[in-house]
Short mmCIF file of N, CA, C and O in Angstrom, two decimals:
data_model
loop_
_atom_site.label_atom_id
_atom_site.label_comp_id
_atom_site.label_asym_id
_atom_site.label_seq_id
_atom_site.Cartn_x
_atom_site.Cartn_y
_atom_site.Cartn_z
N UNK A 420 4.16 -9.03 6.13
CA UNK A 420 5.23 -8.10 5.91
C UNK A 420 4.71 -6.84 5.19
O UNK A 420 5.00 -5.70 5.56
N UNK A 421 3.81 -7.19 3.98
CA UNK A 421 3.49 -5.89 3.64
C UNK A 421 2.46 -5.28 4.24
O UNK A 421 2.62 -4.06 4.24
N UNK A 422 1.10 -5.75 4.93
CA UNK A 422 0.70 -4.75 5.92
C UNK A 422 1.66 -4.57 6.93
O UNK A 422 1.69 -3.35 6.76
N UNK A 423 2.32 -4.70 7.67
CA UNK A 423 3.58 -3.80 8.31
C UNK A 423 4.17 -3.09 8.09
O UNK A 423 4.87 -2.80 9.06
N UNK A 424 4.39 -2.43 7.10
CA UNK A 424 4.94 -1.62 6.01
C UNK A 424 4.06 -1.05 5.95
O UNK A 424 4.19 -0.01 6.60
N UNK A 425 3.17 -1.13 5.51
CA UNK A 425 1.81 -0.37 5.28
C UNK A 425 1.34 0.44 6.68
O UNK A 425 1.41 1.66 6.80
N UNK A 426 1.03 -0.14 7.33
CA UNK A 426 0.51 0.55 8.70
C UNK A 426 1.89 1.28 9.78
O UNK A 426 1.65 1.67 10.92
N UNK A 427 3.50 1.36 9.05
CA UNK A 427 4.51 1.73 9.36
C UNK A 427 4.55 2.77 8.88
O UNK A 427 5.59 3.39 9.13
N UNK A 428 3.44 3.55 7.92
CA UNK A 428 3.44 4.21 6.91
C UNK A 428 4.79 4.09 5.76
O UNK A 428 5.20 5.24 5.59
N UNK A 429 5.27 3.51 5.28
CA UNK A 429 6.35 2.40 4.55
C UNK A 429 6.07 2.44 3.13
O UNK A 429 4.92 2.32 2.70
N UNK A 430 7.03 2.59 2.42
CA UNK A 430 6.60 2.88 0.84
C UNK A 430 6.14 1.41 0.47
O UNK A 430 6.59 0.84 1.46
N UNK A 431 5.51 0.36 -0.32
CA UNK A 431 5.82 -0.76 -0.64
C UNK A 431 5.59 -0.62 -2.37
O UNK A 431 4.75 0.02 -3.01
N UNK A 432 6.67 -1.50 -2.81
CA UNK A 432 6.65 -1.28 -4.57
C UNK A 432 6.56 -2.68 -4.91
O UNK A 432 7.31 -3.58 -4.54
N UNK A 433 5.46 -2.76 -5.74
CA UNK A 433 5.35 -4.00 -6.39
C UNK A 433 5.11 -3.81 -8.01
O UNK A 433 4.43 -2.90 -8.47
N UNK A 434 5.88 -4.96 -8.91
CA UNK A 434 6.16 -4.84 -10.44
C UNK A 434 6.23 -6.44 -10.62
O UNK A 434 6.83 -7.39 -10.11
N UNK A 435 5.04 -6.16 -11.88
CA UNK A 435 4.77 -7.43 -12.61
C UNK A 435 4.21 -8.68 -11.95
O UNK A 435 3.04 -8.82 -12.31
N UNK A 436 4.48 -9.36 -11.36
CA UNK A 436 3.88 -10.61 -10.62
C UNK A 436 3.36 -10.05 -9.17
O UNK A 436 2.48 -10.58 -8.50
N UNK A 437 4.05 -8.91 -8.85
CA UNK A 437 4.44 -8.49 -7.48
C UNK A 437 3.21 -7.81 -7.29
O UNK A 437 2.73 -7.72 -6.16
N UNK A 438 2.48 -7.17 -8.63
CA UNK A 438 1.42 -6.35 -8.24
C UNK A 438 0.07 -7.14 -8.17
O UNK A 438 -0.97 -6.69 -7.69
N UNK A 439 0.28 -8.65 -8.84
CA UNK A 439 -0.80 -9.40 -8.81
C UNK A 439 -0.45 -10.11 -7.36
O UNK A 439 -1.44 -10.40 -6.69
N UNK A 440 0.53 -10.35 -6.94
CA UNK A 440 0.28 -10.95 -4.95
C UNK A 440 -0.25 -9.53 -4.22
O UNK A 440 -0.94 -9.81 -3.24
N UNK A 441 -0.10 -8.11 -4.43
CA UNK A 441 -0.52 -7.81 -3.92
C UNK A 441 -2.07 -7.32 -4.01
O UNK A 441 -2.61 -6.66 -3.13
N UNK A 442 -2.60 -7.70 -5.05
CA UNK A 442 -4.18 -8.46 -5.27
C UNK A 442 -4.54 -8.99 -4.79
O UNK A 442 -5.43 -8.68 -4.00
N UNK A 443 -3.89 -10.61 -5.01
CA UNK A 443 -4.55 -11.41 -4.34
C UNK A 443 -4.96 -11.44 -2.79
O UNK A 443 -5.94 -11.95 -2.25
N UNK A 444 -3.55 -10.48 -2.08
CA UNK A 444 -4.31 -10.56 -0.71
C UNK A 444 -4.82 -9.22 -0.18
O UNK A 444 -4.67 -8.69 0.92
N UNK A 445 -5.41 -8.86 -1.24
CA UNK A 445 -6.26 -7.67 -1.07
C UNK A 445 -5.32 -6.08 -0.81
O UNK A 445 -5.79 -5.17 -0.14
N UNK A 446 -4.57 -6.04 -1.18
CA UNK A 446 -3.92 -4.68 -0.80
C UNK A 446 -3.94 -3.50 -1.76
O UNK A 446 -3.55 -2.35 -1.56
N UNK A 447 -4.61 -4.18 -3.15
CA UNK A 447 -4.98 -3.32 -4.01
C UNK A 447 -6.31 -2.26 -3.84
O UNK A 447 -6.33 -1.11 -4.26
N UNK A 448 -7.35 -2.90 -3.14
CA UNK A 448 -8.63 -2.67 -3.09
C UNK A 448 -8.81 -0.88 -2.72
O UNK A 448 -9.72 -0.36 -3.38
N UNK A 449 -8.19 -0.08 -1.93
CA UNK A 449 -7.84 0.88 -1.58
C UNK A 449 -7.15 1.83 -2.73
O UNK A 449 -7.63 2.96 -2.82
N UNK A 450 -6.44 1.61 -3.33
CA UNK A 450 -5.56 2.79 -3.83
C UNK A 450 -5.38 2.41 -5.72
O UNK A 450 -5.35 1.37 -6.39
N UNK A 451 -5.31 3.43 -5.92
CA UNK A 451 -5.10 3.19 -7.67
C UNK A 451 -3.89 2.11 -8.02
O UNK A 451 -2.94 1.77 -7.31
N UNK A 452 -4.11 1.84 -8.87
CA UNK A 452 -2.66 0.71 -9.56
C UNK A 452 -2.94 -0.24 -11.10
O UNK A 452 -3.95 -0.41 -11.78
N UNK A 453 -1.92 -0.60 -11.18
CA UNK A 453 -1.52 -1.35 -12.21
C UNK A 453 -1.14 -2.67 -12.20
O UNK A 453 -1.08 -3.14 -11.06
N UNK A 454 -0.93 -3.29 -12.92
CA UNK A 454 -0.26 -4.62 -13.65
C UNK A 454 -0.08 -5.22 -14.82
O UNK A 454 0.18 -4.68 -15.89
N UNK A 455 -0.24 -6.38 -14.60
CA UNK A 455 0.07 -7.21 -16.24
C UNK A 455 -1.60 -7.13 -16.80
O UNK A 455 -1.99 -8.01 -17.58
N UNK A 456 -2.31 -6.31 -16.47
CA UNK A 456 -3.44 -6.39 -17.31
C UNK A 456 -4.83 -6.19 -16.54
O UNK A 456 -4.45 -5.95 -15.39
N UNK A 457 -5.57 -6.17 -16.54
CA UNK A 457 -7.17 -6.24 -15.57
C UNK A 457 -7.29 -7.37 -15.30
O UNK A 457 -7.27 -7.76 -14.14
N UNK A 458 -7.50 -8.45 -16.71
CA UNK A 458 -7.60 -9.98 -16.71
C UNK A 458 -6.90 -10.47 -15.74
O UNK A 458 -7.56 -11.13 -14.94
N UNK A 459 -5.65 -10.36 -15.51
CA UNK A 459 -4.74 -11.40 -14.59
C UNK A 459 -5.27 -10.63 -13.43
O UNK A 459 -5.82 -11.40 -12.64
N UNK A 460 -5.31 -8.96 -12.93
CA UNK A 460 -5.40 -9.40 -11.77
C UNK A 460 -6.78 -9.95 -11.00
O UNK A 460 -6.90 -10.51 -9.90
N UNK A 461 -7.77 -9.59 -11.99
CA UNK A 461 -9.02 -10.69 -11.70
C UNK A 461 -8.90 -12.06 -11.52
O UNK A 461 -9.79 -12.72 -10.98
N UNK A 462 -7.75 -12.59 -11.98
CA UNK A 462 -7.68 -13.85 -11.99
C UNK A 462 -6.90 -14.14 -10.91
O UNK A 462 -7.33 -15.12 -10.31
N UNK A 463 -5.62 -13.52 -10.29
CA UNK A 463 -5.34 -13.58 -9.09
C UNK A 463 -5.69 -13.25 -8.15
O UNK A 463 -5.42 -13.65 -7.02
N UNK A 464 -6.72 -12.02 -8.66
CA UNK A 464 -7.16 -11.38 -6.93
C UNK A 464 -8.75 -12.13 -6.42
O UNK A 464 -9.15 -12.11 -5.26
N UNK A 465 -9.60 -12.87 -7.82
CA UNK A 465 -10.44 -13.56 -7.77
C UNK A 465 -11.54 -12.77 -6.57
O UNK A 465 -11.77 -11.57 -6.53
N UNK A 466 -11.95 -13.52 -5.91
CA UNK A 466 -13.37 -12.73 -5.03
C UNK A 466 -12.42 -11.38 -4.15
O UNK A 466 -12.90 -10.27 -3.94
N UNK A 467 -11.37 -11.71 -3.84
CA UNK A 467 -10.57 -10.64 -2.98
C UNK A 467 -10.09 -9.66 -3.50
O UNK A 467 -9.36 -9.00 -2.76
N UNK A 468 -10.30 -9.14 -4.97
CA UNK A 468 -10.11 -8.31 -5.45
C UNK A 468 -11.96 -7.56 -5.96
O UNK A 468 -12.96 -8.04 -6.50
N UNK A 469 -11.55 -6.12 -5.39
CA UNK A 469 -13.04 -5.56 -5.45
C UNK A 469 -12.41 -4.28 -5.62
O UNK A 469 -12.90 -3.42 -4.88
N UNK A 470 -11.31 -3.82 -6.51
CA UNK A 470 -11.30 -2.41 -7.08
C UNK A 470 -10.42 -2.49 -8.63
O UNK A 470 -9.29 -2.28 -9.05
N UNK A 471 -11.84 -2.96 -9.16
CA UNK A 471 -11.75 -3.20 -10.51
C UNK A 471 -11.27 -1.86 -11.19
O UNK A 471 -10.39 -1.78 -12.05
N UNK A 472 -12.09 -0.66 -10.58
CA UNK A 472 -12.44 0.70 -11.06
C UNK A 472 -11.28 1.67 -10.41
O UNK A 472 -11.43 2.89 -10.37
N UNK A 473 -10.17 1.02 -9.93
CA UNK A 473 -9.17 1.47 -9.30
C UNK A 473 -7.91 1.18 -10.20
O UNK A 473 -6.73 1.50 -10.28
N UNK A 474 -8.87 0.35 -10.85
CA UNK A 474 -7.09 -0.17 -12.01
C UNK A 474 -6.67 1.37 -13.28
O UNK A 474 -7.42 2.30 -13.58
N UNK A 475 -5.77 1.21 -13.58
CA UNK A 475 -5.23 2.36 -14.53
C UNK A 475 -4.70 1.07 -15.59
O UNK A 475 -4.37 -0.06 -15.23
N UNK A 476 -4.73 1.56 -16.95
CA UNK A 476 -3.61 1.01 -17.62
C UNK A 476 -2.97 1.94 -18.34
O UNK A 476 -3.23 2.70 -19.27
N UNK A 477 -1.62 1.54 -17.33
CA UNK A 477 -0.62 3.02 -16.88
C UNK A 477 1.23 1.78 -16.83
O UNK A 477 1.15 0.58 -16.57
N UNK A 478 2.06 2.20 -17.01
CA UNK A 478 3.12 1.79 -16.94
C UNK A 478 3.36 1.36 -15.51
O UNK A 478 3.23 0.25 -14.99
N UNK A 479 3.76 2.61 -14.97
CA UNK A 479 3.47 2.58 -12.94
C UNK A 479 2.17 3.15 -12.66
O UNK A 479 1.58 3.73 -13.58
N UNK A 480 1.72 3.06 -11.70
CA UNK A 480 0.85 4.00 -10.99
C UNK A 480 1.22 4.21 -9.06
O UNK A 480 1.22 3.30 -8.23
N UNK A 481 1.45 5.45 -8.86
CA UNK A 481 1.58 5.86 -7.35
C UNK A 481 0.44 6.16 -6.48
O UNK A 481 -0.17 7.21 -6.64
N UNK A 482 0.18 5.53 -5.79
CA UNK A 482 -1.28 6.19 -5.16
C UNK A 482 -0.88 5.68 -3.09
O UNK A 482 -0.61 4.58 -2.61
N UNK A 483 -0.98 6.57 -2.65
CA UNK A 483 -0.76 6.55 -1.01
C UNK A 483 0.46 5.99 -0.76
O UNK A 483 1.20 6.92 -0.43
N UNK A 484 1.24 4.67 -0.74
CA UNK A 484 2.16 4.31 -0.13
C UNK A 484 2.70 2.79 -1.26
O UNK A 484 3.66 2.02 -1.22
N UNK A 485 1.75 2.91 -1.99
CA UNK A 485 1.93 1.71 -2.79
C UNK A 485 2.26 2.07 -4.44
O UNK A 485 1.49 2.82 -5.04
N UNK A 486 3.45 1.51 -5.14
CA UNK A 486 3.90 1.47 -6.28
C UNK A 486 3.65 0.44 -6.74
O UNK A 486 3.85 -0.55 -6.04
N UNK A 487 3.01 0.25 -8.38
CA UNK A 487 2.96 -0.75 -8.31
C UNK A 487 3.02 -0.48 -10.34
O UNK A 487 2.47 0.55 -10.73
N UNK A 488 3.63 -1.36 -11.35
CA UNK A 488 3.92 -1.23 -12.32
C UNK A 488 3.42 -2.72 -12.69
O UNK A 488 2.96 -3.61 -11.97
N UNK A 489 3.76 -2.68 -14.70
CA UNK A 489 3.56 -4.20 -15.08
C UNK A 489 4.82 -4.47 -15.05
O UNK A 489 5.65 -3.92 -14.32
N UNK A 490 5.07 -5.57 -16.02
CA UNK A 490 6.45 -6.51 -15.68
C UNK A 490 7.20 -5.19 -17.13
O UNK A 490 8.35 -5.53 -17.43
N UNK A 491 6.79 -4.11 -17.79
CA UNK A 491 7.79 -4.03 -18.64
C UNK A 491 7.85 -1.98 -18.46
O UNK A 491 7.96 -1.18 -19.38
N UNK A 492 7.76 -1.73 -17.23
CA UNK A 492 7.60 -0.43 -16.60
C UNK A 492 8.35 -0.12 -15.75
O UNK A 492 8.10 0.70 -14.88
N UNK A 493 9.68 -0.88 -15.91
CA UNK A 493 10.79 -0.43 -15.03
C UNK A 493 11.38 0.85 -14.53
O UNK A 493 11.83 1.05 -13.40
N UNK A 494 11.32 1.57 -15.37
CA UNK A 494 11.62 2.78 -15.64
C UNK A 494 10.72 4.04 -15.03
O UNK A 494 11.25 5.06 -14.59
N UNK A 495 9.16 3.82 -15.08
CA UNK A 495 8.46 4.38 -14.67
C UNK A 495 8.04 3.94 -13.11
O UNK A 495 7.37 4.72 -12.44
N UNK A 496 8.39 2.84 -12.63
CA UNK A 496 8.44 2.51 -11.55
C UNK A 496 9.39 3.03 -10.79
O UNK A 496 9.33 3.54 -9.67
N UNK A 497 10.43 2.83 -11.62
CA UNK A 497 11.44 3.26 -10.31
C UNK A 497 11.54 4.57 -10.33
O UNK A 497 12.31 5.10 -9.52
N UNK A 498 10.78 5.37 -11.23
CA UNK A 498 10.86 6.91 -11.15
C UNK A 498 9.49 7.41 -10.41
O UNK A 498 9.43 8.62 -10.24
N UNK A 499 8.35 6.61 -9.94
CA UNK A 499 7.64 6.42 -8.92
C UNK A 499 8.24 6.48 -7.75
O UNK A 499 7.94 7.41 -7.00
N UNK A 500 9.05 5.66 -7.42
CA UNK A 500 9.25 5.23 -6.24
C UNK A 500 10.19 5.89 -6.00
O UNK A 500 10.36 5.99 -4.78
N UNK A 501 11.16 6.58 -6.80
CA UNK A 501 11.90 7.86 -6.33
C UNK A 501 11.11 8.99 -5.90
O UNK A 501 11.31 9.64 -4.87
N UNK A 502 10.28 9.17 -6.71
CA UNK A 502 9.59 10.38 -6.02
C UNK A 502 8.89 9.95 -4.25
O UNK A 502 9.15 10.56 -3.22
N UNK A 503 8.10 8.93 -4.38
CA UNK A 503 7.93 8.29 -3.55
C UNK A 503 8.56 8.81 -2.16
O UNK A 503 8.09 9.36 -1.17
N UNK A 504 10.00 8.31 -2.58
CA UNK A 504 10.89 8.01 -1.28
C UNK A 504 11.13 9.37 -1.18
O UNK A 504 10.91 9.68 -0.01
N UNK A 505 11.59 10.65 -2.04
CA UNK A 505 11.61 11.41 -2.47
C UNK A 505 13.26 11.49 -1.93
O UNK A 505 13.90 11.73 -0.91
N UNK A 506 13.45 11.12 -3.32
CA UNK A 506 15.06 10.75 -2.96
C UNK A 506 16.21 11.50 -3.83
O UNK A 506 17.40 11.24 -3.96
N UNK A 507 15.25 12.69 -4.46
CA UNK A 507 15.64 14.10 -5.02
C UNK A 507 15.08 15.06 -5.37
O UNK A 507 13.95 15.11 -4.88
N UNK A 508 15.27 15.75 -5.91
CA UNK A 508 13.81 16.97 -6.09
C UNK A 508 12.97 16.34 -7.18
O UNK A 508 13.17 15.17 -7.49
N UNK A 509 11.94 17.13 -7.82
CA UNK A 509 11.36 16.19 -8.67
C UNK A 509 12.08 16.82 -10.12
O UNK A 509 11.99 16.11 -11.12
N UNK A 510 12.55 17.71 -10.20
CA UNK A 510 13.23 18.04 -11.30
C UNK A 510 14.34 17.16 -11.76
O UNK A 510 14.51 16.94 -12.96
N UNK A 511 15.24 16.57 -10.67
CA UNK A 511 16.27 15.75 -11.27
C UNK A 511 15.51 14.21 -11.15
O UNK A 511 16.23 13.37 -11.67
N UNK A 512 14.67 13.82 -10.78
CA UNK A 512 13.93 12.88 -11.09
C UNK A 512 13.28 12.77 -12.55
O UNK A 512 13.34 11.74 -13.22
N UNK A 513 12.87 13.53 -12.81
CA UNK A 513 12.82 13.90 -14.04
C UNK A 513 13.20 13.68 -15.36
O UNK A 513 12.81 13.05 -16.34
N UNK A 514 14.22 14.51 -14.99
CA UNK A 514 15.53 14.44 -15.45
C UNK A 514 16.23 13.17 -16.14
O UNK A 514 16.70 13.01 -17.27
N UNK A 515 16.11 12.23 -14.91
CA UNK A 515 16.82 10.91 -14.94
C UNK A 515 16.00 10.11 -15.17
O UNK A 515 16.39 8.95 -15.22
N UNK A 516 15.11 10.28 -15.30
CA UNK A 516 13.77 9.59 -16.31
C UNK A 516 13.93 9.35 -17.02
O UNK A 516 14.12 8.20 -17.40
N UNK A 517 13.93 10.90 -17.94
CA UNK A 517 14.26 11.39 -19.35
C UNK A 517 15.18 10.95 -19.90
O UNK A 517 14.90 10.58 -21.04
N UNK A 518 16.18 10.81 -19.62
CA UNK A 518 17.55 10.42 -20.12
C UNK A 518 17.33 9.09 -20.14
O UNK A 518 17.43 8.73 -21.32
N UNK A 519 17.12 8.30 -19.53
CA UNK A 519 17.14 7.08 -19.61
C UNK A 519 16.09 6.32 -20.75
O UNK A 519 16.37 5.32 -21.41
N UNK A 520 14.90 7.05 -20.77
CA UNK A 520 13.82 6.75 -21.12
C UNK A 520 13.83 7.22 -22.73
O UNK A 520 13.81 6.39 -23.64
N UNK A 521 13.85 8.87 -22.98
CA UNK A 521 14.30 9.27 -24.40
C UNK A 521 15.52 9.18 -25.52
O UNK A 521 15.26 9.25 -26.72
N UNK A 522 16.80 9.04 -25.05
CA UNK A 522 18.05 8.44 -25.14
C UNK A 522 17.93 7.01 -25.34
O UNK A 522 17.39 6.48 -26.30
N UNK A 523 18.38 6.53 -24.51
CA UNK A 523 18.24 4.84 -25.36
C UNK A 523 16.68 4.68 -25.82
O UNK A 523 16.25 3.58 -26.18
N UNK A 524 16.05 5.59 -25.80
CA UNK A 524 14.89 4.73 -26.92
C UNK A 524 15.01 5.42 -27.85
O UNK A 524 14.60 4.80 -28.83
N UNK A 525 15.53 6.94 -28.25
CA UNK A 525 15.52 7.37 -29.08
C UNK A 525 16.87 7.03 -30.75
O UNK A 525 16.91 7.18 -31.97
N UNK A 526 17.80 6.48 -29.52
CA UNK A 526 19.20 6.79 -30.46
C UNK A 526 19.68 5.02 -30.29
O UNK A 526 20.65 4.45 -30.80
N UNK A 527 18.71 4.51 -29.49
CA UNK A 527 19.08 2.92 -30.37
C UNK A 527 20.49 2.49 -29.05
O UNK A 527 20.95 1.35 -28.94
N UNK A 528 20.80 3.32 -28.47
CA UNK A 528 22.10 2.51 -27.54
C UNK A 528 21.24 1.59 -26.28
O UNK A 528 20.19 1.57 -25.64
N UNK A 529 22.60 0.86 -26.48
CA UNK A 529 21.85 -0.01 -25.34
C UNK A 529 22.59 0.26 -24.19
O UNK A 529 23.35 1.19 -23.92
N UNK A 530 22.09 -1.12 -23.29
CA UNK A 530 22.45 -0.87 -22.04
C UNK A 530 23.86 -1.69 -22.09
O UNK A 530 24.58 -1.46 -21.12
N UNK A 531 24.35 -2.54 -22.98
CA UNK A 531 25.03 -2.83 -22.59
C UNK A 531 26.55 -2.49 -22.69
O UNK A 531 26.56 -1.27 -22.85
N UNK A 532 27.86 -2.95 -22.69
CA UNK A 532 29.30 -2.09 -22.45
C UNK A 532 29.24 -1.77 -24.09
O UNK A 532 28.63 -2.34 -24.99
N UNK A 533 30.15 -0.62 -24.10
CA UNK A 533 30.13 -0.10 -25.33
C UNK A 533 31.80 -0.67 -26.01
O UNK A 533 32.28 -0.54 -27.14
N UNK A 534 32.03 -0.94 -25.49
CA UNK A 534 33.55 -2.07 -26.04
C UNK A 534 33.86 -3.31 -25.39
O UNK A 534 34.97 -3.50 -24.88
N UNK A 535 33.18 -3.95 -25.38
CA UNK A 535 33.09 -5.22 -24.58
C UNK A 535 33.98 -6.36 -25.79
O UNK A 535 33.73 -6.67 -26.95
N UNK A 536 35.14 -6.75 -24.77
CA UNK A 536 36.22 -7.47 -25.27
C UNK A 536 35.29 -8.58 -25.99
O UNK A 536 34.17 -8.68 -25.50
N UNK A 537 35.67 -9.67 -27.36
CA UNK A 537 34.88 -10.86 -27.79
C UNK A 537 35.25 -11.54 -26.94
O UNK A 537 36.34 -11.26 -26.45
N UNK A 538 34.48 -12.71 -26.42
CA UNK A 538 35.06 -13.68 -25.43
C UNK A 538 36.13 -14.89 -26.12
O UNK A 538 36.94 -15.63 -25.56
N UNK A 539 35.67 -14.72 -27.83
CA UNK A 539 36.46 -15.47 -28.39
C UNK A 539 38.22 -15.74 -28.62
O UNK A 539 39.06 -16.64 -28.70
N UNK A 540 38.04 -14.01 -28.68
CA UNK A 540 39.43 -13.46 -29.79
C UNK A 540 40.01 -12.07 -28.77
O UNK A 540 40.93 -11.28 -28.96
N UNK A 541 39.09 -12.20 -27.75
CA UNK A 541 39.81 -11.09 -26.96
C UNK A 541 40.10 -9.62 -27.62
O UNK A 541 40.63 -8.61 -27.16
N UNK A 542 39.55 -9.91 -28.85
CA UNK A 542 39.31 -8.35 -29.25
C UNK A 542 38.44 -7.87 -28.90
O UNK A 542 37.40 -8.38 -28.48
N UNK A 543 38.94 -6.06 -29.10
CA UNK A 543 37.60 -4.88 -28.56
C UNK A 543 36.42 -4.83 -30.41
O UNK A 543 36.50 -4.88 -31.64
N UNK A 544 35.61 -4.71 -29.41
CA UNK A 544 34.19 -4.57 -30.69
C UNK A 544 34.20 -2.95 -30.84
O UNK A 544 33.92 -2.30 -29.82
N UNK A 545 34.41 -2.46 -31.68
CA UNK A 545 34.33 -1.17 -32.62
C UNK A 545 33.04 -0.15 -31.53
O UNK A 545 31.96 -0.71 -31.35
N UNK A 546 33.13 0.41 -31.28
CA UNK A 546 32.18 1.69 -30.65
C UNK A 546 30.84 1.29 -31.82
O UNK A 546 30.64 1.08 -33.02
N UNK A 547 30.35 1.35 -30.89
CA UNK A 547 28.68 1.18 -31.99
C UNK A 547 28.15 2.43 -31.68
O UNK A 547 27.14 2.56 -32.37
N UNK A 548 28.31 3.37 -31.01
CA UNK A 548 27.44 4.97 -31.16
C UNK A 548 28.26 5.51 -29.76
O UNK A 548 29.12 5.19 -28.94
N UNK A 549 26.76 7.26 -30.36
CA UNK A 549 27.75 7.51 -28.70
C UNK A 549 27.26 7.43 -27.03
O UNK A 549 26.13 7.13 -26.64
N UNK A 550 28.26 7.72 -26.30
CA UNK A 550 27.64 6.59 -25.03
C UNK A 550 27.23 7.95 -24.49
O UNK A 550 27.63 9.07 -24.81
N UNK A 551 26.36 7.58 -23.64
CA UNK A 551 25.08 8.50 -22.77
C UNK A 551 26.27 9.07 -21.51
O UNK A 551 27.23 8.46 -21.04
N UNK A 552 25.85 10.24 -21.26
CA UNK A 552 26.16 11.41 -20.54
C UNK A 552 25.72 10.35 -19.09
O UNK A 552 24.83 9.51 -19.24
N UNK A 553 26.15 10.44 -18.29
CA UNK A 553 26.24 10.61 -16.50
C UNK A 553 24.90 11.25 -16.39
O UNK A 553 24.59 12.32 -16.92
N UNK A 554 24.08 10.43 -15.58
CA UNK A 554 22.63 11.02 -15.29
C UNK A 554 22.81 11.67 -14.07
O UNK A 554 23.58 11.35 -13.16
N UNK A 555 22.08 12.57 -14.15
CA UNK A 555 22.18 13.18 -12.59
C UNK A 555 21.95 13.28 -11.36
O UNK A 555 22.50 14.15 -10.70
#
Protein backbone atom coordinates (compact mmCIF):
# COMPACT_ATOMS: atom_id res chain seq x y z
CA UNK A 1 0.00 0.00 0.00
CA UNK A 2 2.61 2.40 0.74
CA UNK A 3 4.79 1.86 -2.30
CA UNK A 4 1.53 2.53 -4.27
CA UNK A 5 1.20 5.67 -2.90
CA UNK A 6 4.56 6.29 -3.38
CA UNK A 7 4.99 5.50 -7.05
CA UNK A 8 1.18 7.30 -7.37
CA UNK A 9 3.24 10.17 -6.46
CA UNK A 10 0.87 10.16 -3.05
CA UNK A 11 1.72 12.04 0.08
CA UNK A 12 2.33 9.16 2.78
CA UNK A 13 2.56 10.38 6.64
CA UNK A 14 3.90 8.31 9.16
CA UNK A 15 4.12 9.28 13.25
CA UNK A 16 5.67 7.44 16.01
CA UNK A 17 5.49 3.63 15.43
CA UNK A 18 4.40 4.48 11.86
CA UNK A 19 7.80 5.93 11.05
CA UNK A 20 9.61 2.87 12.42
CA UNK A 21 7.29 0.30 9.87
CA UNK A 22 8.23 2.52 7.48
CA UNK A 23 11.98 1.53 8.24
CA UNK A 24 11.64 -1.54 8.60
CA UNK A 25 10.53 -2.09 5.08
CA UNK A 26 12.90 0.15 3.79
CA UNK A 27 11.05 3.30 2.72
CA UNK A 28 13.14 5.46 4.79
CA UNK A 29 16.45 4.78 2.99
CA UNK A 30 15.81 7.58 0.30
CA UNK A 31 14.55 10.70 1.91
CA UNK A 32 15.24 12.61 5.23
CA UNK A 33 13.07 11.72 8.42
CA UNK A 34 12.42 11.16 11.86
CA UNK A 35 11.14 9.09 14.77
CA UNK A 36 11.16 7.83 18.23
CA UNK A 37 14.92 8.09 18.15
CA UNK A 38 18.00 6.65 15.83
CA UNK A 39 18.17 3.63 18.35
CA UNK A 40 14.65 2.28 17.62
CA UNK A 41 14.79 2.84 14.16
CA UNK A 42 18.02 0.76 13.95
CA UNK A 43 16.36 -1.62 15.81
CA UNK A 44 13.38 -1.89 13.57
CA UNK A 45 14.84 -1.19 10.38
CA UNK A 46 17.86 -3.63 11.42
CA UNK A 47 20.00 -4.65 8.08
CA UNK A 48 17.09 -2.85 5.92
CA UNK A 49 17.68 0.26 7.20
CA UNK A 50 20.87 1.99 5.47
CA UNK A 51 20.13 5.85 5.90
CA UNK A 52 21.39 6.32 9.19
CA UNK A 53 22.78 9.84 7.88
CA UNK A 54 19.29 10.68 6.63
CA UNK A 55 17.83 10.75 10.12
CA UNK A 56 17.13 14.42 11.62
CA UNK A 57 16.26 14.78 15.24
CA UNK A 58 13.51 17.03 14.31
CA UNK A 59 9.79 16.89 15.60
CA UNK A 60 8.47 16.18 11.79
CA UNK A 61 10.63 16.06 8.96
CA UNK A 62 9.20 16.54 5.09
CA UNK A 63 11.35 15.30 2.47
CA UNK A 64 9.76 14.19 -1.26
CA UNK A 65 6.43 12.59 -0.52
CA UNK A 66 6.99 11.21 2.90
CA UNK A 67 6.05 12.79 6.46
CA UNK A 68 7.18 11.34 9.02
CA UNK A 69 7.30 12.65 12.95
CA UNK A 70 7.98 10.95 16.59
CA UNK A 71 5.06 9.83 18.66
CA UNK A 72 4.97 13.48 20.48
CA UNK A 73 5.12 15.89 17.11
CA UNK A 74 1.65 16.09 16.32
CA UNK A 75 1.51 19.39 15.65
CA UNK A 76 4.48 19.67 13.51
CA UNK A 77 3.36 16.82 11.55
CA UNK A 78 0.28 17.78 10.70
CA UNK A 79 1.59 21.21 9.78
CA UNK A 80 3.97 19.13 7.40
CA UNK A 81 1.51 17.47 5.85
CA UNK A 82 -0.58 20.50 5.32
CA UNK A 83 1.89 22.06 3.53
CA UNK A 84 2.48 18.86 1.92
CA UNK A 85 -1.01 18.49 0.59
CA UNK A 86 -0.85 22.15 0.34
CA UNK A 87 -4.09 22.61 1.71
CA UNK A 88 -3.58 26.51 2.22
CA UNK A 89 -1.12 29.02 1.59
CA UNK A 90 1.80 28.69 3.74
CA UNK A 91 1.03 31.79 5.64
CA UNK A 92 -2.20 30.49 7.17
CA UNK A 93 -0.45 27.28 7.78
CA UNK A 94 1.57 29.03 9.75
CA UNK A 95 -0.53 30.70 11.28
CA UNK A 96 -2.42 27.69 12.58
CA UNK A 97 0.66 26.26 13.76
CA UNK A 98 1.30 29.13 15.79
CA UNK A 99 -1.75 29.37 17.50
CA UNK A 100 -2.00 26.09 18.40
CA UNK A 101 1.53 25.54 19.24
CA UNK A 102 2.35 29.14 21.16
CA UNK A 103 -1.13 29.61 22.89
CA UNK A 104 -1.78 26.53 24.65
CA UNK A 105 1.81 26.18 25.44
CA UNK A 106 2.21 29.51 26.34
CA UNK A 107 -0.99 30.42 28.51
CA UNK A 108 -1.48 26.91 30.06
CA UNK A 109 -5.19 26.22 28.31
CA UNK A 110 -5.93 23.09 27.39
CA UNK A 111 -7.55 21.23 24.96
CA UNK A 112 -10.13 20.32 26.76
CA UNK A 113 -14.11 22.00 27.15
CA UNK A 114 -13.81 25.06 29.01
CA UNK A 115 -17.15 24.42 31.12
CA UNK A 116 -17.59 20.94 31.09
CA UNK A 117 -20.70 19.98 33.26
CA UNK A 118 -19.23 17.56 36.67
CA UNK A 119 -20.47 14.20 35.82
CA UNK A 120 -21.24 14.06 39.46
CA UNK A 121 -23.37 17.12 40.42
CA UNK A 122 -24.17 18.27 36.97
CA UNK A 123 -22.66 21.45 37.74
CA UNK A 124 -20.71 23.86 35.33
CA UNK A 125 -16.84 24.09 36.43
CA UNK A 126 -15.93 27.88 36.72
CA UNK A 127 -14.02 29.16 33.34
CA UNK A 128 -10.40 28.34 34.07
CA UNK A 129 -8.89 31.10 31.49
CA UNK A 130 -9.50 32.53 28.30
CA UNK A 131 -10.54 30.30 25.41
CA UNK A 132 -8.45 30.52 22.11
CA UNK A 133 -9.66 32.56 19.11
CA UNK A 134 -10.98 30.34 15.89
CA UNK A 135 -7.82 29.35 13.96
CA UNK A 136 -7.83 30.16 10.56
Amino acid sequence: MVQEALDKDKPVGAICNGASFLCAHGFLNNVKHTGNGLDQLKQWGGERYTNETGYVNAQAVSDKNIVTANGVGHLEFTREMLSLLKANTSEKIAAWYDFYKKYFTLTGVSYERVSAPDKNSGEEHPNPGPQPEPHP
